[in-house]
Structures are given as C-alpha cells and as structure tokens.
XYZ file of C-alpha atoms in Angstrom:
425
model
C 21.241 9.554 -28.990
C 22.022 10.103 -25.052
C 21.712 6.767 -23.134
C 19.203 7.509 -21.068
C 16.769 8.824 -24.017
C 17.937 5.180 -25.986
C 16.740 3.367 -23.196
C 13.260 5.253 -23.325
C 13.030 4.843 -27.077
C 14.205 0.766 -26.880
C 11.123 0.401 -23.012
C 8.505 2.199 -25.477
C 9.179 -0.294 -28.277
C 8.627 -3.619 -26.047
C 6.683 -2.584 -23.071
C 2.949 -1.946 -23.056
C 1.674 1.532 -23.405
C -0.248 1.583 -20.126
C 2.908 1.028 -17.906
C 3.119 4.347 -16.771
C 6.633 6.028 -16.081
C 6.783 9.262 -13.722
C 8.452 12.502 -14.677
C 8.907 14.109 -18.490
C 12.517 12.810 -18.543
C 12.078 9.137 -16.999
C 15.124 8.312 -15.326
C 16.858 5.200 -14.779
C 17.964 4.295 -10.920
C 21.420 2.645 -10.789
C 22.478 2.722 -7.364
C 21.040 3.259 -3.776
C 22.505 3.384 -0.092
C 20.769 4.125 2.836
C 17.310 6.853 2.159
C 18.975 7.936 -0.946
C 19.486 6.770 -4.773
C 21.266 7.916 -7.677
C 20.230 7.839 -11.585
C 22.246 6.982 -14.841
C 23.390 10.700 -14.873
C 24.492 10.696 -11.593
C 21.810 12.886 -10.123
C 21.236 11.809 -6.189
C 17.906 11.961 -4.678
C 16.383 11.695 -1.329
C 13.773 8.866 -1.801
C 10.091 9.701 -0.824
C 8.284 6.952 -2.474
C 10.354 4.012 -1.669
C 9.780 1.708 -4.775
C 5.771 2.563 -4.373
C 6.468 1.857 -0.299
C 8.459 -1.366 -1.135
C 11.867 -0.160 -0.035
C 11.035 -0.036 3.906
C 14.119 0.041 4.883
C 15.875 2.212 2.257
C 18.975 0.471 -0.002
C 21.671 -1.364 0.878
C 21.105 -2.388 4.128
C 23.678 -4.921 5.904
C 21.448 -6.899 7.473
C 18.980 -8.018 4.816
C 22.074 -8.086 2.201
C 23.858 -10.217 4.748
C 20.889 -12.643 5.091
C 20.256 -13.337 1.520
C 23.992 -13.780 0.933
C 23.973 -16.344 3.843
C 21.301 -18.288 1.871
C 22.516 -17.666 -1.420
C 26.105 -19.761 0.032
C 24.036 -22.694 0.564
C 23.192 -23.211 -2.986
C 19.513 -23.289 -2.773
C 17.568 -20.465 -4.157
C 14.111 -22.293 -4.965
C 13.012 -25.857 -3.735
C 8.741 -24.882 -3.466
C 6.285 -25.828 -1.053
C 6.546 -29.045 -1.715
C 9.673 -29.288 0.938
C 10.049 -27.949 4.448
C 11.355 -24.409 3.880
C 12.508 -23.312 7.883
C 12.733 -19.370 6.612
C 8.837 -19.959 5.633
C 7.924 -21.113 9.030
C 9.867 -18.991 10.950
C 8.402 -15.714 8.939
C 4.558 -17.149 9.477
C 5.205 -17.400 13.463
C 5.984 -14.022 13.644
C 3.618 -12.554 11.110
C 0.633 -14.664 12.974
C 2.165 -13.252 16.292
C 1.867 -9.459 14.974
C -1.299 -9.727 13.236
C -3.436 -10.158 16.491
C -5.894 -13.077 14.765
C -6.654 -15.586 17.076
C -5.370 -19.063 15.764
C -3.910 -17.364 13.046
C -2.091 -19.257 10.075
C -0.352 -17.612 7.080
C 0.029 -18.610 3.201
C 2.699 -16.669 1.164
C 2.457 -15.319 -2.137
C 4.512 -13.345 -4.402
C 2.560 -10.394 -4.502
C -0.268 -8.282 -2.914
C -2.381 -8.782 -5.760
C -1.799 -12.424 -4.847
C -2.386 -11.987 -1.645
C -5.479 -10.172 -1.907
C -7.053 -12.940 -4.839
C -6.164 -15.645 -2.253
C -8.141 -13.814 0.706
C -11.048 -13.434 -1.947
C -11.089 -17.151 -2.524
C -11.289 -17.811 0.940
C -14.230 -15.548 1.562
C -15.922 -16.690 -1.482
C -15.290 -20.188 -0.401
C -16.248 -19.969 3.484
C -19.297 -17.928 2.410
C -20.505 -19.951 -0.533
C -20.890 -16.288 -2.314
C -19.231 -13.921 -5.043
C -20.700 -11.006 -3.520
C -17.999 -8.720 -1.930
C -18.161 -5.055 -0.350
C -15.278 -2.628 -1.344
C -14.881 0.972 -0.854
C -15.043 3.654 -3.382
C -11.492 5.042 -4.846
C -10.049 1.618 -3.787
C -7.198 -0.588 -5.094
C -6.447 -4.103 -4.604
C -4.279 -4.912 -7.760
C -3.927 -5.650 -11.292
C -5.551 -8.992 -11.504
C -9.279 -10.213 -12.390
C -10.521 -10.410 -9.222
C -8.633 -7.583 -7.534
C -9.753 -5.191 -10.579
C -13.537 -6.463 -9.661
C -12.945 -4.834 -6.082
C -11.229 -1.810 -7.293
C -13.530 1.350 -7.244
C -11.078 3.430 -9.333
C -12.220 4.094 -12.681
C -8.471 4.762 -14.144
C -7.382 1.649 -12.766
C -10.165 -0.497 -14.253
C -10.117 -2.371 -17.580
C -13.441 -4.540 -17.458
C -16.706 -4.669 -16.238
C -16.240 -8.642 -16.342
C -15.373 -9.835 -13.066
C -15.361 -13.443 -10.885
C -16.843 -11.429 -8.180
C -20.153 -9.248 -7.591
C -18.961 -6.218 -6.183
C -20.779 -3.438 -4.056
C -19.141 -0.382 -3.122
C -19.539 1.783 -0.028
C -18.829 5.351 1.131
C -15.942 6.200 4.070
C -13.378 7.392 2.278
C -15.040 10.201 0.084
C -15.554 13.259 2.398
C -14.717 15.473 -0.667
C -18.070 14.835 -1.872
C -20.631 17.770 -1.196
C -23.106 15.414 0.518
C -20.315 14.628 3.405
C -18.944 18.436 3.707
C -19.092 19.894 7.373
C -19.690 16.709 9.024
C -18.305 15.675 11.991
C -15.906 12.093 12.000
C -18.843 11.057 14.458
C -21.346 11.955 11.696
C -19.797 10.929 9.046
C -19.334 7.424 10.187
C -22.939 7.267 10.986
C -23.746 7.931 7.455
C -21.657 5.948 6.088
C -22.863 2.764 8.458
C -26.334 3.671 7.297
C -25.284 3.580 3.828
C -23.887 -0.155 4.525
C -27.394 -1.397 5.942
C -28.805 0.140 3.011
C -26.442 -1.370 0.256
C -27.045 -4.229 2.255
C -31.020 -4.221 2.227
C -30.970 -3.118 -1.596
C -28.354 -4.114 -3.569
C -27.047 -7.606 -2.452
C -29.023 -10.914 -2.449
C -27.890 -11.892 1.425
C -25.179 -14.254 2.127
C -22.225 -10.926 1.425
C -18.897 -13.066 1.768
C -16.642 -9.826 2.759
C -15.761 -6.118 3.119
C -12.044 -5.869 1.854
C -10.648 -2.375 2.531
C -7.302 -0.487 2.630
C -6.874 1.374 5.895
C -5.381 3.895 4.024
C -6.090 3.854 0.368
C -2.745 3.894 -1.826
C -3.849 4.293 -5.644
C -6.534 6.387 -4.315
C -3.939 9.116 -2.786
C -3.793 7.998 0.737
C -7.425 8.987 1.084
C -8.715 7.023 4.679
C -11.599 6.638 6.589
C -12.132 8.177 9.753
C -10.753 6.148 12.844
C -13.677 3.753 14.348
C -15.509 3.497 10.606
C -14.224 -0.259 10.088
C -15.093 -1.312 13.717
C -18.210 0.233 12.973
C -18.779 -1.245 9.934
C -17.512 -4.566 11.856
C -20.626 -4.344 13.981
C -22.734 -4.495 11.175
C -20.860 -7.075 9.416
C -21.028 -9.354 12.427
C -24.647 -9.079 12.401
C -24.511 -11.211 8.830
C -21.650 -13.420 9.730
C -19.614 -11.397 6.381
C -15.728 -11.065 6.826
C -13.395 -8.382 7.301
C -10.349 -8.601 4.812
C -7.728 -5.624 5.637
C -5.264 -5.042 2.825
C -2.460 -4.201 4.521
C -0.057 -4.151 1.085
C 0.730 -0.758 1.881
C 0.006 0.304 5.596
C 1.592 -2.673 7.331
C 5.117 -2.834 9.257
C 4.494 0.238 11.315
C 4.379 2.846 8.635
C 1.188 4.854 9.709
C 3.520 5.376 13.234
C 0.292 4.823 15.501
C -0.401 1.165 14.846
C 1.759 -1.899 13.554
C -0.709 -2.612 10.956
C -3.281 0.275 9.760
C -6.316 -1.325 10.913
C -5.283 -0.885 14.485
C -6.277 2.737 14.259
C -9.699 1.676 14.323
C -9.536 -0.438 17.430
C -10.697 -3.660 15.560
C -9.207 -7.138 14.728
C -9.842 -8.372 10.836
C -10.785 -12.233 9.814
C -7.917 -11.587 7.410
C -5.177 -9.416 6.587
C -3.284 -9.330 3.419
C 0.402 -7.992 3.112
C 3.259 -7.627 0.903
C 5.606 -4.886 -0.353
C 7.851 -3.451 2.371
C 8.360 -6.606 4.084
C 10.731 -8.043 1.581
C 12.721 -4.456 1.414
C 12.563 -4.936 -2.411
C 12.065 -8.872 -2.775
C 9.066 -10.056 -4.016
C 7.092 -11.288 -0.908
C 2.989 -11.142 -0.424
C 0.548 -13.259 1.536
C -2.713 -13.827 3.702
C -2.561 -14.186 7.232
C -6.003 -15.458 8.030
C -8.082 -17.662 11.518
C -7.119 -20.946 11.308
C -10.157 -22.159 10.268
C -10.561 -20.092 7.508
C -7.460 -21.048 5.830
C -8.087 -24.783 6.240
C -11.027 -24.544 4.902
C -10.148 -25.089 0.995
C -10.827 -28.480 -0.175
C -8.725 -28.654 -3.265
C -4.965 -29.152 -2.929
C -2.921 -25.503 -3.051
C 0.315 -23.975 -3.439
C 2.463 -20.996 -4.269
C 5.628 -22.076 -6.576
C 7.600 -18.694 -5.320
C 5.350 -18.119 -2.739
C 7.449 -18.962 0.850
C 11.332 -18.677 -1.749
C 14.169 -19.435 0.439
C 15.645 -15.950 -0.624
C 12.315 -14.085 -0.109
C 11.980 -15.610 3.230
C 15.727 -14.840 4.422
C 15.441 -10.918 2.773
C 11.528 -11.209 4.617
C 12.767 -12.288 8.139
C 15.538 -9.741 8.204
C 13.782 -7.144 7.327
C 10.821 -7.495 9.836
C 13.520 -8.274 12.423
C 15.111 -4.892 11.805
C 11.627 -2.899 11.753
C 11.033 -4.696 15.436
C 14.397 -4.475 17.178
C 15.209 -0.659 15.573
C 11.147 0.221 16.819
C 11.007 1.942 13.078
C 6.862 2.258 14.120
C 7.886 5.244 16.510
C 10.337 6.285 13.987
C 7.659 6.353 11.873
C 5.271 8.110 14.184
C 8.019 10.902 14.846
C 9.214 12.139 11.596
C 6.165 12.031 10.173
C 4.818 14.377 12.252
C 7.736 16.552 11.476
C 6.417 16.316 7.365
C 3.236 16.418 7.750
C 2.623 19.257 10.332
C 5.114 21.254 8.882
C 3.219 20.548 5.378
C -0.167 21.629 7.117
C 1.567 24.866 8.027
C 2.571 25.472 4.849
C -0.991 24.896 3.241
C -2.589 27.708 4.916
C -0.579 30.030 3.089
C -0.049 28.200 0.038
C -3.451 28.235 -2.045
C -2.050 25.382 -4.394
C -2.503 22.842 -1.579
C -6.124 22.079 -1.371
C -5.326 19.147 1.329
C -2.723 17.386 3.313
C -3.365 13.979 4.509
C -1.318 11.060 6.329
C -0.300 9.185 9.145
C 3.598 8.581 10.107
C 5.603 7.792 7.098
C 2.522 7.920 4.819
C 1.507 11.089 3.813
C -0.140 13.162 0.327
C -0.295 16.229 -0.916
C -3.788 17.088 -2.802
C -3.423 19.465 -5.382
C -5.694 21.997 -7.254
C -5.509 19.877 -10.373
C -3.863 16.813 -11.970
C -1.274 19.505 -14.063
C -0.242 20.965 -11.023
C 0.246 17.489 -9.186
C 2.510 17.066 -12.022
C 4.450 20.152 -11.935
C 5.028 19.157 -8.281
C 6.823 16.046 -9.003
C 8.750 17.991 -11.195
C 9.824 20.721 -9.110
C 10.939 18.026 -6.295
C 13.035 16.250 -8.322
C 14.953 19.091 -9.770
C 15.042 19.689 -6.071
C 16.640 16.364 -4.964
C 13.527 14.370 -4.021
C 11.392 11.638 -5.382
C 7.612 11.171 -4.585
C 4.483 9.648 -6.513
C 1.177 10.523 -7.702
C -2.338 9.107 -6.717
C -5.490 10.572 -6.487
C -8.780 9.536 -7.752
C -8.614 13.017 -10.106
C -4.609 12.800 -10.631
C -3.811 15.530 -8.202
C -2.165 14.339 -4.993
C 1.461 13.503 -4.660
C 1.441 10.791 -2.358
C 4.559 10.170 -0.340
C 6.471 7.342 1.698
C 10.057 7.413 2.969
C 11.782 4.348 4.155
C 10.629 3.652 7.907
C 14.796 4.607 8.941
C 14.301 8.165 7.436
C 16.270 10.245 10.080
C 15.364 13.377 11.750
C 17.659 15.562 9.317
C 16.361 13.724 6.110
C 12.794 14.234 7.515
C 13.624 18.149 7.459
C 15.321 18.178 4.381
C 12.577 16.392 2.492
C 10.020 18.861 3.997
C 12.158 22.321 3.194
C 12.461 20.588 -0.866
C 8.358 19.843 -0.785
C 7.875 23.614 0.520
C 10.162 25.256 -1.688
C 8.780 23.360 -4.620
C 4.907 24.444 -3.282
C 6.263 27.782 -2.832
C 7.832 27.791 -6.353
C 3.996 26.694 -7.977
C 2.158 28.719 -5.978
C 4.416 32.011 -7.360
C 3.907 30.677 -10.854
C-alpha cells in the first residue's frame, strides 16, 4: 500500500469521521517555502488557502523563524500568565493601538473559538443577559457557546446552548425577497429587521451583536459596507455591544482596512482575532474597552495564552505586516485576481458569483458538486484552495499577504483554466 494511502487509513481509524479532509485523494504537506508547499509525493502547489487563512506570511519566513529560535534559545517555552511576559505586553500594546478601540486592553487565548467565547462572556456579564444577536450564515467556532451563535446548519451539532441567539439578515442577498435591492435599500431593510427582532423576539437587555465583517465558512459572503455602522446606531439606543469577529478578516487582509470592520466606518466595542497573527503558531485573543475587559469579578487566566513562543512569532509576524505594508499588497494583488475572475464570470455560466475584498475572495459555483470539481481541477494544475458556503457550492481563497504580482497572475490563470475546463465539460 502506498504510504499516503496507508496514512489515510490510519487517519480514519483514529480521527473522528467529522474531521473533514480536502480532495478525493487527501494530501500530506511535508514542506513549504514562500507561498508554495510540497506534498509527500513531491508535487508543488501555490497555496491559495494559507492553512485556512493562518499562514499569513507564507512559509519559512526568516523573521518569524529567527524570532522563535531566539526565544527557544532562552530555554523558556512556557511560564504561564502568572508571571510577567514581555512579549505578551509588547504585542498587546501594538494590538490595542491598531484596534482603534479607546482605552483598549487585550486578553490572549489559543484560538479564535476561545477568543469568541471570551467576548461572549464579557458581553453576557456586562449586560447581565444571555441574549446574543448574530448573523445568518455565520460561523464563530466549534465550542458550545460559539456554536450557539453560528447561523450555519452544516456546522451546528445541537440546539442546546449557553446563549439565547437571534439571527439577523445582512449577508443573505441571494434570497428572493432581496433581489434587485441597492446597497442602500438592503441596509434599510436589514435595519428594519433588526428593530423588529428587538421588538418581537427578545426580552430586552440584549448583550451583544457578534458578526464577521466577511463570513469565512459562509463562503466569504459579506454585508454591504456601512451595514454595521447602521446597525450600531440601533444597538447604541439599547446599550447593546458590538463584537467584530476578525479571526479571518484581520491584519490588512481585506486591503481596504486593517480590520474588516473598518470598511463599515465603525469602531466595535470588542474585537476578536486569531489565525494569521501567529503565521502558524497558535494565538488568539480579544481586544476590548478597558472597562469591559476589567469588569469580570472572578479570577481568570489562560494557561497557554500569551505563550512566549507564540508571542515571539506573533510579534515578528505583525511587525512584518506593518513594515512591508502588506495591507497595500493585499489590495493590489486582490484587485488583479478578483477583477480577472469577474471578467471571466461574464463568459462562464458555471460561475454564479465572484466576491471578496483584497486577498480574501471566493467563487460561487452552480452547485456543490461543481465546487468540488473545481477544487480537483485547481489541484491538478498546482493550486490549493478551500471550500465553504451555506450550500457547499463555494471555493474560497485567501493566499498569503506576501503574494507577488507574478504569483497573483499565475493563480488567476490556473483558476480561469480550471473554470474553463469545467464549463466545457
């Protein structure tokens, strides 16, 4: 039996069935350099999914590697938050400044799921309420509370939840009742819906609205710019907090704003982050107004949050993003790819929609089978992507923010060639 098949057999024997693998023949990635990875069979791929938007700078980045090696050389891999952690303080100072949140404080976790759980806890305690507003098609993590505010049936295992969630319109313009509406009119309809939900489905004293500026698992669906600013006007009338889930949209990926919520012209009360900040090392967290963060009365900690190794990687990653203005690069290369895909969509009926911002873009296909086929076609041509969408018919992509102009053209060419192959089949 070939080694890859043997590894797949072993995987299925000891890993849960719901731990999905991409591709008909799942691959093992064994090395990476720049924005390319190599599998166990020696095939090289341009990576357009970045470990689910996590390898933000690509692979084997000297600045990140050397920062981690310097920390390893001290012999201190872990101390816990019971001690002062210089790297944690330095990173928190940078994030607090970049967030735009006044008097901000930062709490570090291991993942986006933990970050969102923390934000929900802060909101529930502050508002003395378990009522949470969330968006239809949203995904906020795999834990008990995060699943409760996930508006995507394919990712919900149970109706039991520690929160009482109500789901809003705003990312579902494909529905017939919204067809043909302008951005302005759609925003008006969504705000009217928010007011109606507050008047009918809630018992008052709602804790927060949690929302992704661009929905990840939802297939990079997004609200029109300005919706969350319009929502916040209503939220503020009721004292309801706004939590922006920036696990996928943070650090300049959208090109037009350092955090995705900035595209709406509004500052949230809390902001959660993870994924790309560590460039592969586990890190997540919450940044919130100081009075919100300090309000919890019980003692708290995160054993691995603020871990010296992760902090070294995250500090180096964030410094690299800022020093090389990768937000501008995301805007530039994303415009090339998204523009090219939209041009192709005009002549390829297999494409239902092309959407995205910066280096966060998606192709919605006619059905789930076609999306799966596109994944296979791009793999054959040397490009890796990801799947998503409420109906499983979306191929979503988010290359490293270090993507070069030549790699952007290469990736676009592979995508168009693959789409043409599908359209002709």
